[in-house]
Amino acid sequence: MNIAVLSGKGGTGKTLVSVNLACAAERAVYADCDVEEPNGHLFLKPEGRKRTPVTVTVPDLKPNLCTGCKRCVNFCKYNALAYVLDQLMIFPEICHSCGGCMLLCPAHALAQKEREIGAMEEGQSGTVATLTGCLNPGEESGVPIIKALMEKLPEEGTAVVDCPPGSACIVMESIRNADFCLLVAEPTLFGVHNLAMVYDLVRLFHKPLGVVLNKCLPEENPAEAFCLENGIRILGRIPFSEELGNLNSQGRIAVRENARYRELFQNLLKEVTKEAAL
Amino acid sequence: MKLIIPVETRTLDASVCPSFGRTPFFALYDLETGGHEFLPNSAAESQGGAGIRAAQLIADSGAGAVVTCRCGENAAKVLNAADIKIFKAQDGSARENIEKFQKGTLAVLTHFHAGFHSGGAQS
């Protein structure tokens, strides 16, 4: 079962929930898709790390073959090519790797070149196999890295996908193969706005979903109210606790340190498994 | 030499458009004859890389210099490769900027921004 953990903004507790959920399972794969700032490894501290570069295919000009017909320039929807003073210019960082320019070039002046945009790291942390996506600084899109991570997810067993924040392309790619989407919500009005955004996204994908309420206080919880209004199942509640905050700030995993949290996340996993089977 | 300026509407009395890549029109002004025309900016609707396409359009227009409020790094690369000089526009109309250019009071643009639109990244 592939469980995607997501939220509309950063700092709601996606990594807390993902890491602890993976550790609460007998065995699991944890995939960190927050490729711009992967931080699951700070908690899981994976061993035997193996790094595989992730590349995208971009055009490379073969000297002296270009006839200056500009078909590639006119074709490129993203304007990754220009032709001035008898010289073709390529902007690889703007290229979306569609390959159209290479197909169209009548002079076969454009060859394929692999451009590294980041890497995927595999490792092991106790019962949890880890996959970490890392996008190089300055790169525009982490989608190719998410795709590489998704290919590594097993068909069988529990996989927890720690999604990037928000509801953009990179999140869509992260939830594409999910069997269940677990939305992490915090008890603020801002949090509710962001919860609504991912809720809409997950519904567009027709994925079964549930919410885990994080940072719960005794006071009224606007995220809970949103769930009740929209008929969204609340699968777990994580208290706003100093103990949990301390464990987290020290890079420790609550489930591995504390029986109470072990039970909390095992129950959450059970609830998710039950819901996903419906 | 011809001068090219991003403008909001098809008149030299229009103010210089603050956007380079997504300006609706470019005013192409012939400094020798005073003749001018307005080129619709086909880059304005681009998903991304509008600056590059606009710079390509300028290079194709035969202009020798551009007067603009700002310009992105990628567009500047294309303009430089095409040997087109880039000048910083001042407040006022395209016509006023042409006059200032002729008097030599416009400064060369030296700061190129990294792009507001991320070159069409999938966001």
GROMACS .gro file of C-alpha atoms in nm:
model
  401
    1MET     CA    1   0.000   0.000   0.000
    2ASN     CA    2   0.131   0.338  -0.105
    3ILE     CA    3   0.035   0.610   0.145
    4ALA     CA    4   0.098   0.969   0.038
    5VAL     CA    5   0.133   1.218   0.323
    6LEU     CA    6   0.066   1.574   0.218
    7SER     CA    7  -0.033   1.921   0.331
    8GLY     CA    8  -0.090   2.258   0.173
    9LYS     CA    9   0.202   2.428   0.344
   10GLY     CA   10   0.533   2.348   0.506
   11GLY     CA   11   0.567   2.293   0.879
   12THR     CA   12   0.238   2.113   0.941
   13GLY     CA   13   0.409   1.784   1.024
   14LYS     CA   14   0.431   1.583   0.701
   15THR     CA   15   0.774   1.450   0.783
   16LEU     CA   16   0.682   1.382   1.148
   17VAL     CA   17   0.381   1.179   1.035
   18SER     CA   18   0.559   1.006   0.744
   19VAL     CA   19   0.868   0.901   0.937
   20ASN     CA   20   0.671   0.779   1.238
   21LEU     CA   21   0.417   0.599   1.022
   22ALA     CA   22   0.697   0.416   0.838
   23CYS     CA   23   0.859   0.323   1.169
   24ALA     CA   24   0.527   0.204   1.312
   25ALA     CA   25   0.493  -0.053   1.033
   26GLU     CA   26   0.659  -0.392   1.059
   27ARG     CA   27   0.858  -0.308   0.750
   28ALA     CA   28   0.816  -0.010   0.524
   29VAL     CA   29   0.968   0.204   0.253
   30TYR     CA   30   0.992   0.575   0.328
   31ALA     CA   31   1.024   0.799   0.020
   32ASP     CA   32   1.115   1.163   0.074
   33CYS     CA   33   0.967   1.352  -0.222
   34ASP     CA   34   1.027   1.696  -0.072
   35VAL     CA   35   1.321   1.716  -0.312
   36GLU     CA   36   1.394   2.085  -0.252
   37GLU     CA   37   1.459   2.025   0.116
   38PRO     CA   38   1.445   1.655   0.204
   39ASN     CA   39   1.468   1.619   0.580
   40GLY     CA   40   1.341   1.269   0.659
   41HIS     CA   41   1.702   1.149   0.662
   42LEU     CA   42   1.773   1.375   0.961
   43PHE     CA   43   1.546   1.147   1.164
   44LEU     CA   44   1.597   0.810   0.996
   45LYS     CA   45   1.976   0.850   0.956
   46PRO     CA   46   1.991   0.585   0.684
   47GLU     CA   47   2.297   0.364   0.648
   48GLY     CA   48   2.464   0.216   0.341
   49ARG     CA   49   2.358   0.513   0.135
   50LYS     CA   50   2.378   0.470  -0.240
   51ARG     CA   51   2.348   0.776  -0.462
   52THR     CA   52   2.215   0.758  -0.818
   53PRO     CA   53   2.219   1.075  -1.029
   54VAL     CA   54   1.893   1.180  -1.193
   55THR     CA   55   1.926   1.338  -1.534
   56VAL     CA   56   1.702   1.495  -1.796
   57THR     CA   57   1.762   1.486  -2.171
   58VAL     CA   58   1.836   1.821  -2.334
   59PRO     CA   59   1.948   1.915  -2.686
   60ASP     CA   60   2.316   1.956  -2.763
   61LEU     CA   61   2.429   2.140  -3.075
   62LYS     CA   62   2.655   1.945  -3.309
   63PRO     CA   63   2.891   2.204  -3.453
   64ASN     CA   64   2.871   2.292  -3.823
   65LEU     CA   65   2.551   2.099  -3.894
   66CYS     CA   66   2.298   2.373  -3.808
   67THR     CA   67   2.166   2.542  -4.121
   68GLY     CA   68   1.984   2.818  -3.933
   69CYS     CA   69   1.633   2.716  -4.041
   70LYS     CA   70   1.499   2.804  -3.693
   71ARG     CA   71   1.246   2.522  -3.693
   72CYS     CA   72   1.357   2.424  -3.343
   73VAL     CA   73   1.337   2.786  -3.223
   74ASN     CA   74   0.985   2.830  -3.356
   75PHE     CA   75   0.871   2.492  -3.226
   76CYS     CA   76   0.984   2.521  -2.865
   77LYS     CA   77   0.684   2.619  -2.654
   78TYR     CA   78   0.912   2.709  -2.364
   79ASN     CA   79   1.149   2.921  -2.574
   80ALA     CA   80   1.455   2.724  -2.473
   81LEU     CA   81   1.627   2.803  -2.804
   82ALA     CA   82   1.719   3.121  -2.989
   83TYR     CA   83   1.903   3.185  -3.313
   84VAL     CA   84   2.096   3.508  -3.360
   85LEU     CA   85   2.390   3.608  -3.580
   86ASP     CA   86   2.420   3.263  -3.738
   87GLN     CA   87   2.443   3.100  -3.401
   88LEU     CA   88   2.199   2.869  -3.221
   89MET     CA   89   2.167   2.930  -2.848
   90ILE     CA   90   2.030   2.663  -2.614
   91PHE     CA   91   1.895   2.734  -2.265
   92PRO     CA   92   1.904   2.387  -2.107
   93GLU     CA   93   1.761   2.503  -1.774
   94ILE     CA   94   1.442   2.615  -1.950
   95CYS     CA   95   1.411   2.297  -2.161
   96HIS     CA   96   1.127   2.064  -2.057
   97SER     CA   97   1.289   1.763  -2.229
   98CYS     CA   98   1.010   1.701  -2.479
   99GLY     CA   99   1.265   1.612  -2.749
  100GLY     CA  100   1.070   1.795  -3.022
  101CYS     CA  101   1.362   2.008  -3.140
  102MET     CA  102   1.578   1.700  -3.195
  103LEU     CA  103   1.301   1.525  -3.390
  104LEU     CA  104   1.228   1.827  -3.607
  105CYS     CA  105   1.583   1.931  -3.698
  106PRO     CA  106   1.618   1.849  -4.071
  107ALA     CA  107   1.999   1.874  -4.048
  108HIS     CA  108   2.022   1.641  -3.745
  109ALA     CA  109   2.223   1.910  -3.576
  110LEU     CA  110   2.081   1.845  -3.230
  111ALA     CA  111   2.205   1.548  -3.030
  112GLN     CA  112   2.079   1.425  -2.694
  113LYS     CA  113   2.270   1.525  -2.385
  114GLU     CA  114   2.201   1.416  -2.028
  115ARG     CA  115   2.193   1.697  -1.776
  116GLU     CA  116   2.212   1.609  -1.406
  117ILE     CA  117   1.947   1.788  -1.200
  118GLY     CA  118   1.983   1.598  -0.875
  119ALA     CA  119   1.997   1.252  -0.728
  120MET     CA  120   1.813   0.972  -0.560
  121GLU     CA  121   1.962   0.819  -0.247
  122GLU     CA  122   1.877   0.473  -0.120
  123GLY     CA  123   1.952   0.359   0.233
  124GLN     CA  124   1.827   0.155   0.527
  125SER     CA  125   1.718   0.264   0.874
  126GLY     CA  126   1.625  -0.037   1.087
  127THR     CA  127   1.302  -0.178   0.945
  128VAL     CA  128   1.265   0.116   0.708
  129ALA     CA  129   1.417   0.130   0.359
  130THR     CA  130   1.471   0.493   0.269
  131LEU     CA  131   1.452   0.672  -0.063
  132THR     CA  132   1.552   1.038  -0.072
  133GLY     CA  133   1.512   1.272  -0.366
  134CYS     CA  134   1.757   1.563  -0.384
  135LEU     CA  135   1.715   1.844  -0.636
  136ASN     CA  136   2.028   2.048  -0.711
  137PRO     CA  137   2.004   2.411  -0.596
  138GLY     CA  138   1.887   2.645  -0.871
  139GLU     CA  139   1.701   2.376  -1.065
  140GLU     CA  140   1.346   2.463  -1.165
  141SER     CA  141   1.157   2.136  -1.147
  142GLY     CA  142   1.191   1.831  -0.926
  143VAL     CA  143   0.933   1.629  -1.118
  144PRO     CA  144   1.192   1.402  -1.290
  145ILE     CA  145   1.335   1.312  -0.949
  146ILE     CA  146   0.989   1.225  -0.811
  147LYS     CA  147   0.937   1.004  -1.117
  148ALA     CA  148   1.265   0.823  -1.043
  149LEU     CA  149   1.160   0.773  -0.679
  150MET     CA  150   0.818   0.641  -0.778
  151GLU     CA  151   0.977   0.377  -1.000
  152LYS     CA  152   1.163   0.246  -0.695
  153LEU     CA  153   0.852   0.199  -0.480
  154PRO     CA  154   0.767  -0.167  -0.425
  155GLU     CA  155   0.437  -0.318  -0.545
  156GLU     CA  156   0.388  -0.502  -0.215
  157GLY     CA  157   0.417  -0.386   0.143
  158THR     CA  158   0.384  -0.046   0.303
  159ALA     CA  159   0.532   0.261   0.135
  160VAL     CA  160   0.503   0.605   0.289
  161VAL     CA  161   0.552   0.896   0.052
  162ASP     CA  162   0.650   1.221   0.223
  163CYS     CA  163   0.520   1.476  -0.030
  164PRO     CA  164   0.643   1.830  -0.096
  165PRO     CA  165   0.422   2.105   0.047
  166GLY     CA  166   0.156   2.271  -0.165
  167SER     CA  167  -0.056   2.147  -0.454
  168ALA     CA  168   0.163   2.202  -0.760
  169CYS     CA  169   0.293   1.962  -1.030
  170ILE     CA  170   0.552   1.812  -0.802
  171VAL     CA  171   0.282   1.712  -0.550
  172MET     CA  172   0.059   1.569  -0.822
  173GLU     CA  173   0.349   1.352  -0.937
  174SER     CA  174   0.402   1.237  -0.577
  175ILE     CA  175   0.041   1.125  -0.526
  176ARG     CA  176  -0.019   0.983  -0.874
  177ASN     CA  177   0.036   0.622  -0.765
  178ALA     CA  178  -0.096   0.660  -0.410
  179ASP     CA  179  -0.353   0.414  -0.276
  180PHE     CA  180  -0.440   0.654   0.003
  181CYS     CA  181  -0.376   1.023   0.073
  182LEU     CA  182  -0.323   1.127   0.433
  183LEU     CA  183  -0.365   1.501   0.480
  184VAL     CA  184  -0.183   1.658   0.774
  185ALA     CA  185  -0.364   1.961   0.916
  186GLU     CA  186  -0.278   2.213   1.183
  187PRO     CA  187  -0.529   2.401   1.395
  188THR     CA  188  -0.506   2.749   1.241
  189LEU     CA  189  -0.718   2.936   0.988
  190PHE     CA  190  -0.416   2.956   0.761
  191GLY     CA  191  -0.378   2.581   0.804
  192VAL     CA  192  -0.741   2.529   0.702
  193HIS     CA  193  -0.693   2.735   0.385
  194ASN     CA  194  -0.400   2.512   0.287
  195LEU     CA  195  -0.586   2.198   0.388
  196ALA     CA  196  -0.869   2.301   0.155
  197MET     CA  197  -0.620   2.334  -0.133
  198VAL     CA  198  -0.479   1.981  -0.098
  199TYR     CA  199  -0.825   1.842  -0.028
  200ASP     CA  200  -0.941   1.980  -0.365
  201LEU     CA  201  -0.632   1.837  -0.536
  202VAL     CA  202  -0.672   1.488  -0.389
  203ARG     CA  203  -1.039   1.483  -0.487
  204LEU     CA  204  -0.944   1.574  -0.845
  205PHE     CA  205  -0.730   1.260  -0.845
  206HIS     CA  206  -1.020   1.054  -0.702
  207LYS     CA  207  -0.801   0.921  -0.424
  208PRO     CA  208  -0.935   0.792  -0.094
  209LEU     CA  209  -0.830   1.032   0.177
  210GLY     CA  210  -0.831   1.105   0.546
  211VAL     CA  211  -0.695   1.370   0.778
  212VAL     CA  212  -0.460   1.353   1.073
  213LEU     CA  213  -0.490   1.656   1.299
  214ASN     CA  214  -0.150   1.770   1.426
  215LYS     CA  215  -0.060   2.012   1.707
  216CYS     CA  216  -0.398   1.955   1.873
  217LEU     CA  217  -0.479   2.184   2.165
  218PRO     CA  218  -0.779   2.168   2.399
  219GLU     CA  219  -0.925   2.475   2.225
  220GLU     CA  220  -1.152   2.476   1.922
  221ASN     CA  221  -0.978   2.335   1.611
  222PRO     CA  222  -1.071   2.506   1.281
  223ALA     CA  223  -0.919   2.216   1.085
  224GLU     CA  224  -1.147   1.974   1.266
  225ALA     CA  225  -1.445   2.198   1.189
  226PHE     CA  226  -1.345   2.194   0.820
  227CYS     CA  227  -1.332   1.812   0.824
  228LEU     CA  228  -1.673   1.787   0.988
  229GLU     CA  229  -1.828   2.034   0.741
  230ASN     CA  230  -1.690   1.842   0.443
  231GLY     CA  231  -1.745   1.493   0.574
  232ILE     CA  232  -1.373   1.411   0.582
  233ARG     CA  233  -1.266   1.122   0.804
  234ILE     CA  234  -1.031   1.218   1.087
  235LEU     CA  235  -0.798   0.922   1.134
  236GLY     CA  236  -0.579   1.046   1.413
  237ARG     CA  237  -0.493   1.329   1.649
  238ILE     CA  238  -0.141   1.425   1.749
  239PRO     CA  239  -0.119   1.646   2.057
  240PHE     CA  240   0.068   1.977   2.068
  241SER     CA  241   0.324   1.843   2.311
  242GLU     CA  242   0.654   1.967   2.444
  243GLU     CA  243   0.778   1.611   2.469
  244LEU     CA  244   0.714   1.547   2.100
  245GLY     CA  245   0.865   1.884   2.010
  246ASN     CA  246   1.180   1.802   2.203
  247LEU     CA  247   1.218   1.458   2.047
  248ASN     CA  248   1.168   1.607   1.703
  249SER     CA  249   1.411   1.894   1.756
  250GLN     CA  250   1.677   1.640   1.853
  251GLY     CA  251   1.619   1.442   1.534
  252ARG     CA  252   1.476   1.148   1.727
  253ILE     CA  253   1.180   0.937   1.616
  254ALA     CA  254   0.893   0.934   1.865
  255VAL     CA  255   0.775   0.586   1.767
  256ARG     CA  256   1.121   0.441   1.838
  257GLU     CA  257   1.153   0.617   2.175
  258ASN     CA  258   0.812   0.625   2.334
  259ALA     CA  259   0.546   0.352   2.371
  260ARG     CA  260   0.261   0.603   2.371
  261TYR     CA  261   0.358   0.747   2.035
  262ARG     CA  262   0.428   0.398   1.902
  263GLU     CA  263   0.068   0.313   1.981
  264LEU     CA  264  -0.062   0.640   1.837
  265PHE     CA  265   0.108   0.586   1.501
  266GLN     CA  266   0.032   0.212   1.489
  267ASN     CA  267  -0.334   0.302   1.535
  268LEU     CA  268  -0.307   0.568   1.264
  269LEU     CA  269  -0.154   0.311   1.029
  270LYS     CA  270  -0.433   0.067   1.112
  271GLU     CA  271  -0.696   0.333   1.041
  272VAL     CA  272  -0.531   0.423   0.712
  273THR     CA  273  -0.507   0.057   0.609
  274LYS     CA  274  -0.874   0.007   0.696
  275GLU     CA  275  -0.984   0.317   0.502
  276ALA     CA  276  -0.771   0.233   0.201
  277ALA     CA  277  -0.931  -0.112   0.180
  278LEU     CA  278  -1.286   0.034   0.161
  279MET     CA  279   2.030   5.240  -3.671
  280LYS     CA  280   1.695   5.128  -3.539
  281LEU     CA  281   1.588   5.157  -3.178
  282ILE     CA  282   1.330   4.926  -3.025
  283ILE     CA  283   1.117   4.996  -2.716
  284PRO     CA  284   0.850   4.788  -2.539
  285VAL     CA  285   0.528   4.994  -2.537
  286GLU     CA  286   0.181   4.945  -2.393
  287THR     CA  287  -0.007   5.068  -2.704
  288ARG     CA  288   0.062   5.142  -3.071
  289THR     CA  289   0.180   5.500  -3.029
  290LEU     CA  290   0.510   5.668  -2.950
  291ASP     CA  291   0.327   5.866  -2.681
  292ALA     CA  292   0.262   5.547  -2.489
  293SER     CA  293   0.472   5.492  -2.181
  294VAL     CA  294   0.750   5.237  -2.192
  295CYS     CA  295   0.605   4.902  -2.084
  296PRO     CA  296   0.761   4.788  -1.756
  297SER     CA  297   0.761   4.430  -1.881
  298PHE     CA  298   1.017   4.340  -2.147
  299GLY     CA  299   0.919   3.985  -2.240
  300ARG     CA  300   0.546   4.030  -2.206
  301THR     CA  301   0.498   4.380  -2.345
  302PRO     CA  302   0.204   4.388  -2.590
  303PHE     CA  303   0.401   4.580  -2.859
  304PHE     CA  304   0.747   4.690  -2.955
  305ALA     CA  305   0.799   5.031  -3.116
  306LEU     CA  306   1.069   5.002  -3.384
  307TYR     CA  307   1.207   5.349  -3.457
  308ASP     CA  308   1.448   5.435  -3.737
  309LEU     CA  309   1.688   5.699  -3.600
  310GLU     CA  310   1.797   5.810  -3.951
  311THR     CA  311   1.455   5.860  -4.109
  312GLY     CA  312   1.225   5.901  -3.805
  313GLY     CA  313   1.003   5.630  -3.954
  314HIS     CA  314   0.855   5.384  -3.714
  315GLU     CA  315   0.633   5.079  -3.685
  316PHE     CA  316   0.477   4.874  -3.406
  317LEU     CA  317   0.546   4.503  -3.381
  318PRO     CA  318   0.302   4.287  -3.186
  319ASN     CA  319   0.498   4.087  -2.929
  320SER     CA  320   0.439   3.721  -3.010
  321ALA     CA  321   0.624   3.629  -2.689
  322ALA     CA  322   0.361   3.787  -2.463
  323GLU     CA  323   0.150   3.471  -2.448
  324SER     CA  324   0.441   3.232  -2.393
  325GLN     CA  325   0.413   2.973  -2.119
  326GLY     CA  326   0.770   3.046  -2.028
  327GLY     CA  327   1.090   3.194  -2.163
  328ALA     CA  328   0.905   3.502  -2.290
  329GLY     CA  329   1.220   3.712  -2.253
  330ILE     CA  330   1.414   3.480  -2.485
  331ARG     CA  331   1.141   3.487  -2.750
  332ALA     CA  332   1.107   3.866  -2.723
  333ALA     CA  333   1.484   3.902  -2.762
  334GLN     CA  334   1.467   3.675  -3.069
  335LEU     CA  335   1.195   3.898  -3.215
  336ILE     CA  336   1.413   4.204  -3.151
  337ALA     CA  337   1.715   4.038  -3.311
  338ASP     CA  338   1.502   3.950  -3.614
  339SER     CA  339   1.370   4.308  -3.637
  340GLY     CA  340   1.715   4.443  -3.720
  341ALA     CA  341   1.725   4.681  -3.423
  342GLY     CA  342   2.068   4.790  -3.301
  343ALA     CA  343   1.963   4.898  -2.952
  344VAL     CA  344   1.678   4.842  -2.710
  345VAL     CA  345   1.549   5.081  -2.444
  346THR     CA  346   1.375   4.898  -2.161
  347CYS     CA  347   1.288   4.937  -1.794
  348ARG     CA  348   1.433   4.596  -1.714
  349CYS     CA  349   1.556   4.282  -1.879
  350GLY     CA  350   1.609   3.924  -1.763
  351GLU     CA  351   1.938   3.737  -1.772
  352ASN     CA  352   1.836   3.500  -2.053
  353ALA     CA  353   1.700   3.777  -2.273
  354ALA     CA  354   2.021   3.973  -2.211
  355LYS     CA  355   2.227   3.673  -2.327
  356VAL     CA  356   2.035   3.663  -2.657
  357LEU     CA  357   2.058   4.040  -2.706
  358ASN     CA  358   2.430   4.036  -2.631
  359ALA     CA  359   2.488   3.749  -2.873
  360ALA     CA  360   2.299   3.951  -3.135
  361ASP     CA  361   2.522   4.251  -3.057
  362ILE     CA  362   2.224   4.465  -2.953
  363LYS     CA  363   2.292   4.732  -2.691
  364ILE     CA  364   2.056   4.757  -2.394
  365PHE     CA  365   1.970   5.096  -2.243
  366LYS     CA  366   1.773   5.176  -1.927
  367ALA     CA  367   1.444   5.352  -1.997
  368GLN     CA  368   1.349   5.658  -1.793
  369ASP     CA  369   1.000   5.758  -1.680
  370GLY     CA  370   0.796   5.895  -1.966
  371SER     CA  371   0.680   5.804  -2.313
  372ALA     CA  372   0.861   5.608  -2.581
  373ARG     CA  373   0.904   5.936  -2.772
  374GLU     CA  374   1.071   6.106  -2.473
  375ASN     CA  375   1.303   5.810  -2.437
  376ILE     CA  376   1.396   5.826  -2.805
  377GLU     CA  377   1.484   6.195  -2.761
  378LYS     CA  378   1.695   6.116  -2.455
  379PHE     CA  379   1.868   5.835  -2.642
  380GLN     CA  380   1.952   6.077  -2.926
  381LYS     CA  381   2.094   6.327  -2.676
  382GLY     CA  382   2.297   6.045  -2.523
  383THR     CA  383   2.144   6.078  -2.177
  384LEU     CA  384   2.023   5.718  -2.135
  385ALA     CA  385   2.245   5.490  -1.932
  386VAL     CA  386   2.342   5.141  -2.038
  387LEU     CA  387   2.141   4.877  -1.847
  388THR     CA  388   2.379   4.677  -1.633
  389HIS     CA  389   2.150   4.487  -1.396
  390PHE     CA  390   1.973   4.183  -1.534
  391HIS     CA  391   1.724   4.007  -1.310
  392ALA     CA  392   1.711   3.631  -1.271
  393GLY     CA  393   1.354   3.616  -1.399
  394PHE     CA  394   1.016   3.659  -1.236
  395HIS     CA  395   0.858   3.367  -1.410
  396SER     CA  396   1.123   3.098  -1.358
  397GLY     CA  397   1.165   3.046  -1.730
  398GLY     CA  398   0.846   2.844  -1.751
  399ALA     CA  399   0.916   2.602  -1.469
  400GLN     CA  400   0.639   2.365  -1.380
  401SER     CA  401   0.514   2.523  -1.065
   0.00000   0.00000   0.00000
